[in-house]
mmCIF file of C-alpha atoms in Angstrom:
data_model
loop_
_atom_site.group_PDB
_atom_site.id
_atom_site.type_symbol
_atom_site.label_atom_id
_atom_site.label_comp_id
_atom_site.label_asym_id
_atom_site.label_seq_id
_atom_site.Cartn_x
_atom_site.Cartn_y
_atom_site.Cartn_z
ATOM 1 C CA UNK V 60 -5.286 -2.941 -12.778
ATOM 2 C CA UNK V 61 -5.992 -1.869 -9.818
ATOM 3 C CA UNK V 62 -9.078 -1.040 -7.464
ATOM 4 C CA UNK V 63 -9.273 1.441 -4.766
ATOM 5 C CA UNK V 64 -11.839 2.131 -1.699
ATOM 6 C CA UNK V 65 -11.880 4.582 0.822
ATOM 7 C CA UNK V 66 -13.336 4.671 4.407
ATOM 8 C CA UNK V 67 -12.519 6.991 7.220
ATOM 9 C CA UNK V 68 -8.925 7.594 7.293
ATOM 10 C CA UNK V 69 -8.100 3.512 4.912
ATOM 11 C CA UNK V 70 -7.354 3.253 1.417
ATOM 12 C CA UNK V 71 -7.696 0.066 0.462
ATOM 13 C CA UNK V 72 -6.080 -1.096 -2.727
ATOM 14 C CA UNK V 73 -6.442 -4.397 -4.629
ATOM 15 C CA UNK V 74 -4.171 -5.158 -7.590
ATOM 16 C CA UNK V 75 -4.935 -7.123 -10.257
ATOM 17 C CA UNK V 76 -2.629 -8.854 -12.757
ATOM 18 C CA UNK V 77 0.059 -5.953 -13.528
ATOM 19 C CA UNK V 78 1.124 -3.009 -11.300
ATOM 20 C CA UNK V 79 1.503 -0.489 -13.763
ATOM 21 C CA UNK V 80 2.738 3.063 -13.373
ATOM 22 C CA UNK V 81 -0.531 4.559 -14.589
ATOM 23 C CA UNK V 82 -2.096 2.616 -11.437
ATOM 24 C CA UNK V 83 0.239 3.585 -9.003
ATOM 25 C CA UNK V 84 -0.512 7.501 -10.235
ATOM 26 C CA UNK V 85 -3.832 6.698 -9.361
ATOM 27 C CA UNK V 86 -2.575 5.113 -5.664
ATOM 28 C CA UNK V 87 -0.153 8.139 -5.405
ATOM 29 C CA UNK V 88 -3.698 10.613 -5.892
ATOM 30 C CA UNK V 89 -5.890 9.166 -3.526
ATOM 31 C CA UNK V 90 -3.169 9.063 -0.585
ATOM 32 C CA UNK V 91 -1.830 12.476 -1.326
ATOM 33 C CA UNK V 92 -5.271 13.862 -1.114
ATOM 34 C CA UNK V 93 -6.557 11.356 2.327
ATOM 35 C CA UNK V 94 -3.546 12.562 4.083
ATOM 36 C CA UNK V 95 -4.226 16.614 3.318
ATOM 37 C CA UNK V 96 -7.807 16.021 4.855
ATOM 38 C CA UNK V 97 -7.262 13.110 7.371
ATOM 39 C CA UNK V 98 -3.290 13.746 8.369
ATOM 40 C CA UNK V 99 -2.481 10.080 8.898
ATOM 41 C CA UNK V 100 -3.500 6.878 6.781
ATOM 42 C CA UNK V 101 -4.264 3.538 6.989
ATOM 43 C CA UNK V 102 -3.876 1.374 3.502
ATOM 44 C CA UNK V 103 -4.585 -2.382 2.767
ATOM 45 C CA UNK V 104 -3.097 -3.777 0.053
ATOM 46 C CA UNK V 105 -3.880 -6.593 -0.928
ATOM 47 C CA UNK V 106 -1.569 -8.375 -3.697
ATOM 48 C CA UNK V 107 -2.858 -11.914 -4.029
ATOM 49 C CA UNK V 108 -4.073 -11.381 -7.381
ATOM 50 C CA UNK V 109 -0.872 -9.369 -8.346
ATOM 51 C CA UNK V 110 1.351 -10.979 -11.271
ATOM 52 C CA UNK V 111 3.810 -8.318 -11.407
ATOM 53 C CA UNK V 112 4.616 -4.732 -11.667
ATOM 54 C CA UNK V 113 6.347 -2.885 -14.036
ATOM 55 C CA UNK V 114 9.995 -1.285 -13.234
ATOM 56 C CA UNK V 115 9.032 2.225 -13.366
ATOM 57 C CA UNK V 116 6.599 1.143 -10.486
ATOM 58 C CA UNK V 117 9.246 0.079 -8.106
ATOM 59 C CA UNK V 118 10.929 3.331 -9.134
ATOM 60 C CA UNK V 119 7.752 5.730 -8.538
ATOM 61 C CA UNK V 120 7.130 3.814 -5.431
ATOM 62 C CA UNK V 121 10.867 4.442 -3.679
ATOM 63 C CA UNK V 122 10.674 7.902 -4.776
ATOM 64 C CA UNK V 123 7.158 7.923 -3.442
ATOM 65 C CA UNK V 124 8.097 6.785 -0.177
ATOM 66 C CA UNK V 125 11.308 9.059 0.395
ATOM 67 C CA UNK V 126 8.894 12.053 0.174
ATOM 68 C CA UNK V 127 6.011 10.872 1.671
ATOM 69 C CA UNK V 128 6.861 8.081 4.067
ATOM 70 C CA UNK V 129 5.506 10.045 7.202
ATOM 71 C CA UNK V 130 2.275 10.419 5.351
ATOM 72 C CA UNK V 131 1.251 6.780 6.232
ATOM 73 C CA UNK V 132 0.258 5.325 10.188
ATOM 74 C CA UNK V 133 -0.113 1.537 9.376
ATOM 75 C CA UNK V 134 0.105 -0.575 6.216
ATOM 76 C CA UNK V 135 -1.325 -3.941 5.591
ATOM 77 C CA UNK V 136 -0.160 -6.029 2.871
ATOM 78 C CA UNK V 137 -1.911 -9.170 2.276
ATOM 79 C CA UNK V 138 0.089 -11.441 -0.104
ATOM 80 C CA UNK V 139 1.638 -15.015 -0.074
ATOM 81 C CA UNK V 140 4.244 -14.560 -2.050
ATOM 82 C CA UNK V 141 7.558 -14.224 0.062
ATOM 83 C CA UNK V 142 9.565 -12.069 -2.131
ATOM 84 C CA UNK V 143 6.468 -9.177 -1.771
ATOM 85 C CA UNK V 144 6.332 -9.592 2.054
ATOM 86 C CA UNK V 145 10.463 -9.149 1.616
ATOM 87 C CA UNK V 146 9.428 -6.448 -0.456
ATOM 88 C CA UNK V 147 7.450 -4.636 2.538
ATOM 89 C CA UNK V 148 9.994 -5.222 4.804
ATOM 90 C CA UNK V 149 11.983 -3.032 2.762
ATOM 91 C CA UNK V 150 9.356 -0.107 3.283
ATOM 92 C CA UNK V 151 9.878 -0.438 6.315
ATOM 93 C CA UNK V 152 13.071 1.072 6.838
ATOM 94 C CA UNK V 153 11.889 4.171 4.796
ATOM 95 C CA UNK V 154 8.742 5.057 6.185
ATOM 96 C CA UNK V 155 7.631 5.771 9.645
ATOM 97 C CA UNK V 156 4.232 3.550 9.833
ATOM 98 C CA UNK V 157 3.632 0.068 11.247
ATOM 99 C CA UNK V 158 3.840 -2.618 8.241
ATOM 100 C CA UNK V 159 2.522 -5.829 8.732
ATOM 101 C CA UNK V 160 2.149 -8.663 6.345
ATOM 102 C CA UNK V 161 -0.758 -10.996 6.264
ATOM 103 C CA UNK V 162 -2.334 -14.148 4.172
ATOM 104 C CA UNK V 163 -5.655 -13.321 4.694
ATOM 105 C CA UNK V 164 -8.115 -10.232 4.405
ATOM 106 C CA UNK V 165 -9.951 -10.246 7.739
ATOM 107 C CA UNK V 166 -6.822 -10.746 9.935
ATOM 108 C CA UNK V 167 -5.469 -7.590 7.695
ATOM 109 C CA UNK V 168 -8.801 -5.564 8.628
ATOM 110 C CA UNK V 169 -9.080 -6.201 12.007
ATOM 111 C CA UNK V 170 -5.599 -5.380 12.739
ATOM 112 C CA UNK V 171 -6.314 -1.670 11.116
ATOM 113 C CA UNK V 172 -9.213 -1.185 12.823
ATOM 114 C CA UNK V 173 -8.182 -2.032 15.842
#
């Protein structure tokens, strides 16, 4: 489950429990329509609360980022888990936005909106 808020040119999307295709759809809507009005965007994701995602979510989300990947100016990810900061890493190389990585919320926020 996921929940998403929007200010200004940031999506901000926390996951809870399971990533599931039907909530990455619903990711996938919300930044395809931002960057039509606002060019750029900014997300925060924040993962703490993430279990897992499904396979067809890691699939949605490389094909996602090979067609969209300029869409996006900076992403936070806040998460402790190593293998999802490896993870972001990874996006890195296939989209042209700052990633950073981040334990906590307010050191995720402040870095956006600065």
């Amino acid at each position: 489950m996921i929940t998403i808020q929007e200010a200004d040119n940031l999506i901000s999307v926390a996951v809870f429990g399971e990533f599931t295709l039907a909530d990455f759809k619903e990711f996938e809507e919300q930044v395809l329509y931002k960057s039509r009005v606002d060019s750029k965007v900014d997300v925060l994701f924040d993962w703490r609360d993430m279990l897992d995602y499904t396979v067809d979510v890691a699939w949605e989300d490389i094909k996602f980022i090979r067609e969209h990947g300029n869409d996006f100016r900076r992403i936070a990810i806040i998460t402790d888990n190593q293998w999802r900061a490896w993870a972001a890493w990874v996006f890195n190389l296939f989209v042209d936005a700052d990633i950073r990585v981040f334990s906590n919320y307010a050191d995720a926020k402040a870095w956006l909106e600065a």
